[in-house]
Tab-separated table of C-alpha atoms in Angstrom:
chain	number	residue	atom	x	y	z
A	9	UNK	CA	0.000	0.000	0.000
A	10	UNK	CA	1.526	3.670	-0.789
A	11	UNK	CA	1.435	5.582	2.394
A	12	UNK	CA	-0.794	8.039	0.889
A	13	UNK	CA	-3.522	5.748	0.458
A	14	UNK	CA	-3.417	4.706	4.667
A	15	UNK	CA	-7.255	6.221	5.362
A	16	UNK	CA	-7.210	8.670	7.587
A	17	UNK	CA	-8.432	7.799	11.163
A	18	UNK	CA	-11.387	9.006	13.244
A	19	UNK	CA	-10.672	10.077	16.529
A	20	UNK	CA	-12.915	8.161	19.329
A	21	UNK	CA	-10.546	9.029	22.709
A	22	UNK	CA	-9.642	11.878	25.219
A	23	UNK	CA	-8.817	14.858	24.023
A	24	UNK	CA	-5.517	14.518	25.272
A	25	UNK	CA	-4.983	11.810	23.215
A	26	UNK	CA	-6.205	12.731	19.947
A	27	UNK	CA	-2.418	14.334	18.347
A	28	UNK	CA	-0.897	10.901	19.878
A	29	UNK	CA	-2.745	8.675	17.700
A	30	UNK	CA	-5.783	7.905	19.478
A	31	UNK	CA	-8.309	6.107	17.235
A	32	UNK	CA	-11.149	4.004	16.411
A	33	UNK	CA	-9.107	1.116	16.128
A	34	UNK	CA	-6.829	1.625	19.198
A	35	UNK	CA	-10.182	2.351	21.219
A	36	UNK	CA	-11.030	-1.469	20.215
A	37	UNK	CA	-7.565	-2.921	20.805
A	38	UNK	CA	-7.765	-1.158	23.995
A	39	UNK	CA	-11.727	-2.203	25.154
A	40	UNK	CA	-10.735	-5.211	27.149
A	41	UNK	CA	-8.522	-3.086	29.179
A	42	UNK	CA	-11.495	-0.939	30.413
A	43	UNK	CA	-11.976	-0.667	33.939
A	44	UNK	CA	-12.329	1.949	36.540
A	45	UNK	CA	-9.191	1.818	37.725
A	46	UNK	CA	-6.944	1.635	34.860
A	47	UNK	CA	-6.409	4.862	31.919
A	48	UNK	CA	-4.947	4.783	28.686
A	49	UNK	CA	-1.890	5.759	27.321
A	50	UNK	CA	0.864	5.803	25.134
A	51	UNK	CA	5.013	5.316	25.421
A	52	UNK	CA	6.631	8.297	23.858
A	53	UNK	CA	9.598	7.527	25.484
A	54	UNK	CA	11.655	4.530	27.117
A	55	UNK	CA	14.472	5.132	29.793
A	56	UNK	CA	16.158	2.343	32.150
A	57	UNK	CA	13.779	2.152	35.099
A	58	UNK	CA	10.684	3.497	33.598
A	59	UNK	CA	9.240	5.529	30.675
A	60	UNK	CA	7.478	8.398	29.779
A	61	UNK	CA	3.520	8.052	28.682
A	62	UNK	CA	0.849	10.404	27.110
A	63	UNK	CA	-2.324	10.683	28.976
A	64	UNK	CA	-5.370	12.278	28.747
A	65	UNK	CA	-3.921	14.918	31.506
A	66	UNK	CA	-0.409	15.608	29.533
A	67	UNK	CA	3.169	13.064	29.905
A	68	UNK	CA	3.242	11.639	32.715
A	69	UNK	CA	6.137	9.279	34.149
A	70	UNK	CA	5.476	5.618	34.764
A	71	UNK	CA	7.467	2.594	35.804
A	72	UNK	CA	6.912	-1.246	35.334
A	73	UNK	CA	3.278	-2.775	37.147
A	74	UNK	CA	0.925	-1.048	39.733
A	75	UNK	CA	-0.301	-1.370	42.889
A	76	UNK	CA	-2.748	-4.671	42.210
A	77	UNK	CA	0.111	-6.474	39.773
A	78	UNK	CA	0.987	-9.415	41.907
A	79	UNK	CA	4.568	-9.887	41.786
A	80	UNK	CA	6.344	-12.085	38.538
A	81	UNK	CA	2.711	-10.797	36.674
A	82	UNK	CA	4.383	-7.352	35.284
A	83	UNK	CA	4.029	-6.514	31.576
A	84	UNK	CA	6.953	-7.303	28.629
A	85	UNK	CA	8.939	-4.555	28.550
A	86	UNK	CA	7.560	-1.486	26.918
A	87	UNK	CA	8.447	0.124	23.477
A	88	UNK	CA	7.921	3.662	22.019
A	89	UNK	CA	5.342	3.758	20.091
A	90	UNK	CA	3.092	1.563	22.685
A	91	UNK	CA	-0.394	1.757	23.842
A	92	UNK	CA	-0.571	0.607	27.415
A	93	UNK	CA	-3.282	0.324	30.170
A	94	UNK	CA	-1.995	2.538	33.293
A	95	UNK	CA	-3.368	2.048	36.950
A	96	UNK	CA	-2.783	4.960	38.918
A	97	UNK	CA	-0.655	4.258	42.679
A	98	UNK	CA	-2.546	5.601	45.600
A	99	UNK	CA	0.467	8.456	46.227
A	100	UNK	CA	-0.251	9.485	42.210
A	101	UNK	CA	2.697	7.591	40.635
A	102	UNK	CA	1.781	5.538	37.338
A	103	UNK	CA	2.044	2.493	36.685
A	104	UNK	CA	2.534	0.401	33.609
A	105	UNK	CA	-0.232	-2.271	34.285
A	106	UNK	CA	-0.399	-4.318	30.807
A	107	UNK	CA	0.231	-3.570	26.912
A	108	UNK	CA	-2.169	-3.078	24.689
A	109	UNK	CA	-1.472	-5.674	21.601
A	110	UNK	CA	0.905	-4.160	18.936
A	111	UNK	CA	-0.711	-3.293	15.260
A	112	UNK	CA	3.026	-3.199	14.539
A	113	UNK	CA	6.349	-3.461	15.722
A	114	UNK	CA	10.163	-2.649	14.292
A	115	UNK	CA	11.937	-5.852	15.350
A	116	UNK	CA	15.645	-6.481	15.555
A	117	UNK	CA	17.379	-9.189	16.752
A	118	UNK	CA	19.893	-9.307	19.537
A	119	UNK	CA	23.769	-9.468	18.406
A	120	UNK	CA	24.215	-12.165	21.199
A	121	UNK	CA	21.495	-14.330	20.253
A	122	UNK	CA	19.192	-14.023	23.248
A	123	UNK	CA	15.918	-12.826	21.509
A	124	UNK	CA	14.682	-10.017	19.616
A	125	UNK	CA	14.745	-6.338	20.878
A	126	UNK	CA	11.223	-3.894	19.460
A	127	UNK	CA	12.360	-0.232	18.425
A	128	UNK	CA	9.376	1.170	17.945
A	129	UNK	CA	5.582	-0.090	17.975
A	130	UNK	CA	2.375	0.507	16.169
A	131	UNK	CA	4.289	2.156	13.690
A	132	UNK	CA	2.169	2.712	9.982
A	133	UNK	CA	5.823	4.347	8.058
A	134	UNK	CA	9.483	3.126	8.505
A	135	UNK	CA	11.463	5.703	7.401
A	136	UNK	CA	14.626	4.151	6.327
A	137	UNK	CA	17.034	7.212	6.165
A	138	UNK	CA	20.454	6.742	4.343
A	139	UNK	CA	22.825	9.719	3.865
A	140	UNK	CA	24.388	10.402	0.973
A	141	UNK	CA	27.562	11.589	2.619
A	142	UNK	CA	28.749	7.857	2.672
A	143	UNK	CA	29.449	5.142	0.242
A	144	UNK	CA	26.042	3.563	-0.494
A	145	UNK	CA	26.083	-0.029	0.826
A	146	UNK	CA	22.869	-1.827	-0.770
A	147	UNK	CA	22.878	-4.358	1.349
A	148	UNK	CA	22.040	-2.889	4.686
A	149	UNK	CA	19.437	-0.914	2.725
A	150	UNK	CA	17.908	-4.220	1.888
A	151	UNK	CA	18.277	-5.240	5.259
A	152	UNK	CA	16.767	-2.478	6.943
A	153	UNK	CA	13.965	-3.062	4.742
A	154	UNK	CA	13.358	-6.452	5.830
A	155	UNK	CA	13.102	-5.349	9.247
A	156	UNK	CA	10.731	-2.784	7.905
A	157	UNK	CA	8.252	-4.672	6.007
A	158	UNK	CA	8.514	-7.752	8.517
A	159	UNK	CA	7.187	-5.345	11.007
A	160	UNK	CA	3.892	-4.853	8.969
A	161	UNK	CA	4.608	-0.818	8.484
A	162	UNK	CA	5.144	0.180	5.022
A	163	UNK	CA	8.597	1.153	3.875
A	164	UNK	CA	9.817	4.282	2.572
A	165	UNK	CA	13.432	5.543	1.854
A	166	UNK	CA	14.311	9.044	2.678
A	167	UNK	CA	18.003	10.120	1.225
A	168	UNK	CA	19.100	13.073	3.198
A	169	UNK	CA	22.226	15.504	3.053
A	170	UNK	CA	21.583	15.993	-1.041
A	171	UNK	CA	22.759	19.435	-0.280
A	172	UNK	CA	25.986	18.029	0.331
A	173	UNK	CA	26.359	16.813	-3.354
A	174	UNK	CA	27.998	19.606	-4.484
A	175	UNK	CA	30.751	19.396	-2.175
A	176	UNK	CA	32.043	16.369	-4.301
A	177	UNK	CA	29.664	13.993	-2.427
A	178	UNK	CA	27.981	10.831	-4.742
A	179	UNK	CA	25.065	13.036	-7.446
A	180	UNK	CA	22.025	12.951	-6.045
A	181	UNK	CA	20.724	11.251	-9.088
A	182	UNK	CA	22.948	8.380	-9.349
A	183	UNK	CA	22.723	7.321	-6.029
A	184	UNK	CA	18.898	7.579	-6.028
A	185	UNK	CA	19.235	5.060	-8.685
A	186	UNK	CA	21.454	2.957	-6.871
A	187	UNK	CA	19.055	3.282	-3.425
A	188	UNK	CA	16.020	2.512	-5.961
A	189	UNK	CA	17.561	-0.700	-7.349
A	190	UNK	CA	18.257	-2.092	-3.922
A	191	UNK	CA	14.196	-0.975	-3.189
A	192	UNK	CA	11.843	-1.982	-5.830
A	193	UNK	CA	8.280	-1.030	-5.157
A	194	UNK	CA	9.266	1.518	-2.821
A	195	UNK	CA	9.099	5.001	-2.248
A	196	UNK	CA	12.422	6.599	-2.829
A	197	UNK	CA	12.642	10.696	-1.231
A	198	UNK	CA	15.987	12.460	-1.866
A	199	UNK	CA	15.841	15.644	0.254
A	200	UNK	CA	17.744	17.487	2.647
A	201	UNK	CA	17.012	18.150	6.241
A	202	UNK	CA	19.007	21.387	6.143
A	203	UNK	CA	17.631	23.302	3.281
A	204	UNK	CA	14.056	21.400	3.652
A	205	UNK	CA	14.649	20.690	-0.365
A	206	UNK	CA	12.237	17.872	-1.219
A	207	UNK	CA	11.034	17.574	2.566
A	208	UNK	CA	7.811	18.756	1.304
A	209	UNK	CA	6.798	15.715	-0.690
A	210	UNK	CA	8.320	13.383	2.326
A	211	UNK	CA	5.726	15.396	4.139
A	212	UNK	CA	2.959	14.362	2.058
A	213	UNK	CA	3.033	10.769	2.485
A	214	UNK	CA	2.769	11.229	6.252
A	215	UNK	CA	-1.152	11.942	6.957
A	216	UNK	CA	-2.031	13.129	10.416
A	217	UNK	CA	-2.183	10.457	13.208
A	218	UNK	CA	0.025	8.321	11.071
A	219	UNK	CA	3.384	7.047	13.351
A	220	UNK	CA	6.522	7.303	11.368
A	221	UNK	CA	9.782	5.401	13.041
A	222	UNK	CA	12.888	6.814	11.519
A	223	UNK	CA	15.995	3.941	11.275
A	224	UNK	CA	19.004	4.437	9.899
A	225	UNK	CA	22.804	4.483	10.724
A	226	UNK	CA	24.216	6.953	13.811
A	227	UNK	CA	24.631	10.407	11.326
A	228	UNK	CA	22.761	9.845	8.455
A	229	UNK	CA	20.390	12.573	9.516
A	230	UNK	CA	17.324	11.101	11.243
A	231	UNK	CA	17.603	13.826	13.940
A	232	UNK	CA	18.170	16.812	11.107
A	233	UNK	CA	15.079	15.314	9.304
A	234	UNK	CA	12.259	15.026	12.090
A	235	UNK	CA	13.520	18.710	13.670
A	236	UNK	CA	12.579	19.998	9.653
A	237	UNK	CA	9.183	17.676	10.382
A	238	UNK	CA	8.551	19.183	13.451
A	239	UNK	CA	9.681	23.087	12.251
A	240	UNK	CA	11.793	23.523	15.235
A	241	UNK	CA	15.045	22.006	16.504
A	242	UNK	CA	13.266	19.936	19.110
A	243	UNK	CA	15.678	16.720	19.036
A	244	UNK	CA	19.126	17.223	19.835
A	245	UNK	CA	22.170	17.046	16.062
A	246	UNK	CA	25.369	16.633	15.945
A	247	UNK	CA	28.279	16.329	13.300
A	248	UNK	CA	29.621	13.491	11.757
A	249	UNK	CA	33.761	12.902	11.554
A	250	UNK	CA	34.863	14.393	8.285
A	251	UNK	CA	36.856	11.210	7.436
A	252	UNK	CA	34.139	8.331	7.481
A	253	UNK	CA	30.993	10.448	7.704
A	254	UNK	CA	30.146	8.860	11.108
A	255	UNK	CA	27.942	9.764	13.594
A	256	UNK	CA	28.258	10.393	17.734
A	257	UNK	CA	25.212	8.857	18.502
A	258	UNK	CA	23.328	12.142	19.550
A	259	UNK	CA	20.193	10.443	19.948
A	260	UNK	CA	20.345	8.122	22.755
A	261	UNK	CA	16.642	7.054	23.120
A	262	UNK	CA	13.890	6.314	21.008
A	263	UNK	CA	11.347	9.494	21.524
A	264	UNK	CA	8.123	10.140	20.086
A	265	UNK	CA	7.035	13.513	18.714
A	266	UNK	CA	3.787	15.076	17.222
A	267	UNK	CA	4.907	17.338	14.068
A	268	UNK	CA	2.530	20.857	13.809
A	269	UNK	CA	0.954	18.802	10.720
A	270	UNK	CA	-0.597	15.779	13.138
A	271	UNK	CA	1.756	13.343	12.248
A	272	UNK	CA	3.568	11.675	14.551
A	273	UNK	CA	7.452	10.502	14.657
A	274	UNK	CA	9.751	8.264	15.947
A	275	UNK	CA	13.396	9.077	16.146
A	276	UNK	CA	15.653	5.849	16.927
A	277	UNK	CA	19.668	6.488	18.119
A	278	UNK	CA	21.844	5.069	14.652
A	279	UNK	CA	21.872	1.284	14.394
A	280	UNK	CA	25.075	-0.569	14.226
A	281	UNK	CA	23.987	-3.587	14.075
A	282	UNK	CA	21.000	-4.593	12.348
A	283	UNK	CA	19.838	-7.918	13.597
A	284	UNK	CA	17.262	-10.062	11.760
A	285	UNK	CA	14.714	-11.585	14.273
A	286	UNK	CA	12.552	-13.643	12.188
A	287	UNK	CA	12.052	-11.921	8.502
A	288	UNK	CA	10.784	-14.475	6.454
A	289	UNK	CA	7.977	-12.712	4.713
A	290	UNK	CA	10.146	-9.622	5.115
A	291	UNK	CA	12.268	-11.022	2.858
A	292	UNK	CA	9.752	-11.656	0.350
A	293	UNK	CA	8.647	-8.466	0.547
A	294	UNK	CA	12.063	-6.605	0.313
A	295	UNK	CA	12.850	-8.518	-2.749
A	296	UNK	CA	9.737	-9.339	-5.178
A	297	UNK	CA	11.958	-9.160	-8.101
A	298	UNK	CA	13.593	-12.754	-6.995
A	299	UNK	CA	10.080	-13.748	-5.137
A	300	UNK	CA	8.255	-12.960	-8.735
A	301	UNK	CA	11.439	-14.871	-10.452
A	302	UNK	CA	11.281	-17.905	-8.363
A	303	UNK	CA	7.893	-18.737	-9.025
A	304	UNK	CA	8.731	-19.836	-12.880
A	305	UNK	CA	11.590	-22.187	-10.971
A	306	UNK	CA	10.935	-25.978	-12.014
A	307	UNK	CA	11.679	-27.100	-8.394
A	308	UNK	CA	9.056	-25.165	-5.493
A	309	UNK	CA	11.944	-25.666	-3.326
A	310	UNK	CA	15.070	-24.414	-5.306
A	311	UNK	CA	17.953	-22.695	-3.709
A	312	UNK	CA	18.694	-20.519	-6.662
A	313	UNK	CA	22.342	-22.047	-6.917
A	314	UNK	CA	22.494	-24.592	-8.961
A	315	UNK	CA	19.569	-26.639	-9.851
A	316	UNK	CA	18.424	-27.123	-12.911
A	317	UNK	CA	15.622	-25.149	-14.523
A	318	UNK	CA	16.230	-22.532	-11.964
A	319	UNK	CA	14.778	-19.479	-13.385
A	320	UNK	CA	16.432	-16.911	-11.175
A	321	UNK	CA	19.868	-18.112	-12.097
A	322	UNK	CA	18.696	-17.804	-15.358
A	323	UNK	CA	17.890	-14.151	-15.227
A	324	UNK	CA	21.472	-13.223	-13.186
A	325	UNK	CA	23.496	-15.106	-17.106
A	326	UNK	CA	20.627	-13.136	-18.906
A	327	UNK	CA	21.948	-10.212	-16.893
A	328	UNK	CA	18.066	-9.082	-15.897
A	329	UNK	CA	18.931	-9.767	-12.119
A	330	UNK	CA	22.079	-8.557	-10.721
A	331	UNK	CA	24.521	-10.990	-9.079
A	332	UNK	CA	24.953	-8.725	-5.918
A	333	UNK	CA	21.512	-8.384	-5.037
A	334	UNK	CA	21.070	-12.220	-4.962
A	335	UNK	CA	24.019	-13.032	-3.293
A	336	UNK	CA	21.888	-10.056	-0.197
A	337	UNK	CA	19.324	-12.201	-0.477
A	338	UNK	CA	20.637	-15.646	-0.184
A	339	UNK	CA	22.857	-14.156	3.050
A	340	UNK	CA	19.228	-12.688	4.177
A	341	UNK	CA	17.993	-16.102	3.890
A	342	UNK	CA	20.995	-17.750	5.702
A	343	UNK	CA	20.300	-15.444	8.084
A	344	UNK	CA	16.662	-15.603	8.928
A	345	UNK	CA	17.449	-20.072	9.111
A	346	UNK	CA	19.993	-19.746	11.634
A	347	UNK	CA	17.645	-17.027	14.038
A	348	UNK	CA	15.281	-20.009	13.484
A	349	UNK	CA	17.128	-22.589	14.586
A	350	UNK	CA	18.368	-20.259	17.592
A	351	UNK	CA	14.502	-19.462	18.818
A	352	UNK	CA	13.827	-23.121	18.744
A	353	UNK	CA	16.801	-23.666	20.964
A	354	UNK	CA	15.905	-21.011	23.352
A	355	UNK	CA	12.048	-22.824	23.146
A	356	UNK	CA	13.733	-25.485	24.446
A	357	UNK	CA	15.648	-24.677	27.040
A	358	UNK	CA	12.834	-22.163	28.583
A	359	UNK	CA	10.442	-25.730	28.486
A	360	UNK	CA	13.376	-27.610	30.487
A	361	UNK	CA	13.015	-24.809	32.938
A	362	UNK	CA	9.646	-25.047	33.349
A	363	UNK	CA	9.027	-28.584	33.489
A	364	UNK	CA	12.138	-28.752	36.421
A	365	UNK	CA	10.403	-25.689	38.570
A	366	UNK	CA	6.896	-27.737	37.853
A	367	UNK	CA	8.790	-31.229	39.071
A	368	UNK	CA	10.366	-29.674	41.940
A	369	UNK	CA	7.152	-28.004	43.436
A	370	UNK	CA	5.522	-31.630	43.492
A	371	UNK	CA	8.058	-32.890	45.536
A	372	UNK	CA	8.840	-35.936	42.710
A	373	UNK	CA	12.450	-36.939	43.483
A	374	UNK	CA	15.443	-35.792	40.906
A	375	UNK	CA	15.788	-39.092	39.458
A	376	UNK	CA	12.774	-39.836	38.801
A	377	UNK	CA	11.917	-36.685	36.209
């Protein structure tokens, strides 16, 4: 779907709640949270120990459970971006008392192999921003727009910094090319954050109450962008070093913001690494070209390598598929097997833990389990 076709959304909450998103469908998702003693709101902003949430009465702070959470019964962990169901403490602290189920979510998975981390939920946009003060690398576009269309949002890449082309950066119109190859079927907006060139038509494709999560690498301009959004310099920039073009991680935490328009963004700190954490359909998704090829394969299973009647491997000697962009996808795919194989492992250990705790509380002896 092209973002400018996402309907707009009729407003059913608080008042309060209204620029944050607040709609007929999050008033369903949140109806079996109703109660007298619990509110709603939304996470505009996660810090260790707590997080910030939108109420009907302004932000508010708000930490983990409330006063009638038993203990062990506390909520995952919140993301930006969340709806939540808050129960007020009886000396007017909040309390994060459960999560409303996510539309969306912005996945990654962990570098150490422990699970997946969420950047940013009920998201409708990823904004994957890539600068073009740096050598283009393809495939962490493509890989950041895995993430992006495995999270059920729909993709769109913004190239910032064009302003810097005529400093002897790449032309603007070669490496929109390049960035367009690497992201068939989507959106492609070169612009620049600092002169607001071409921010206009970014601007367009981001209807009020839609949520927009920027991702991108640590200076490619995420920041720069969203304070252009937002017509003041709300979020905090920095510079990048001269010699590689990166950045110093200005943005530390992942904050929502309501732009004077109605939309609403997410800015994300750079991402070094990029994690997949399932990405199967993503895949699929971020590369139709070779999902649209593969269908006229002779085998429903083929590898694209070297089995016969393979009709991707026909198109790369034809030269109608380039060689680079399925060698990205075959690591993508390598990729997404091994997380696999690594969630069914962690399955299976968490079930050995339970089954032990369960055997131990009914007193069975050791060796007989």
């Amino acid at each position: 779907m092209h973002p400018s076709t996402i309907p707009p959304r009729r407003d059913t909450g608080g008042a309060g709640l209204i620029p944050y998103g607040w709609s007929d469908d999050v008033a369903s998702a949140y109806h079996p949270f109703q109660s007298p003693s619990l509110i709603p709101g939304r996470v505009v902003r996660v810090d260790r120990g707590g997080c910030t949430v939108a109420t009907d009465h302004g932000l508010r702070p708000c930490e983990a459970g409330g006063p009638a959470r038993a203990p062990g019964s506390e909520p995952p962990p919140a993301a930006t971006g969340d709806w939540a169901a808050l129960e007020p403490w009886p000396d007017g602290r909040l309390g994060l008392a459960a999560i409303v189920p996510r539309r969306t979510a912005i996945r990654r998975g962990d570098p150490d192999g422990s699970g997946y981390q969420v950047l940013a939920a009920n998201v409708d946009i990823v904004l994957v921003v890539v600068g073009i003060d740096r050598p283009l690398r393809a495939g962490r576009v493509e890989r950041l727009l895995v993430i992006a269309w495995e999270s059920g949002a729909i993709p769109v890449v913004a190239i910032t910094k064009t302003d810097l082309a005529a400093d002897g950066f790449a032309d603007v119109t070669d490496f929109t090319t390049g960035v367009a190859a690497a992201a068939p079927g989507v959106e492609v907006v070169p612009l620049s954050g600092a002169t607001g060139e071409g921010v206009d038509r970014l601007a367009g494709l981001l209807a009020p109450g839609t949520t927009a999560a920027l991702v991108g690498e640590s200076g490619a301009g995420k920041s720069t962008l969203a304070n252009r959004l937002l017509g003041s310099p709300r979020l905090d920039t920095g510079p990048t070093r001269r010699g590689d073009a990166k950045g110093r991680h200005t943005t530390t935490a992942r904050e929502l913001v309501v732009t004077p328009s109605g939309a609403i963004l997410i800015d994300t700190p750079g991402l070094r690494a990029v994690g997949l954490a399932d990405g199967g359909a993503g895949i699929d998704l971020a590369f139709p070209d070779i999902d649209a090829l593969a269908a006229g394969c002779r085998f429903r299973d083929c590898g694209h390598r070297c089995e016969p009647g393979c009709a991707v491997a026909a198109a790369v000697e034809r030269g109608d598929l380039s060689p680079r962009r399925l060698q990205s996808y075959r690591k993508l795919e390598r990729e997404v097997e091994h997380e696999m194989r690594r969630a069914d492992v962690r399955a299976r250990r968490t079930e050995t833990r339970t089954s032990k705790r369960r055997y131990r509380r009914s007193g069975v002896p050791e060796e007989d389990w």
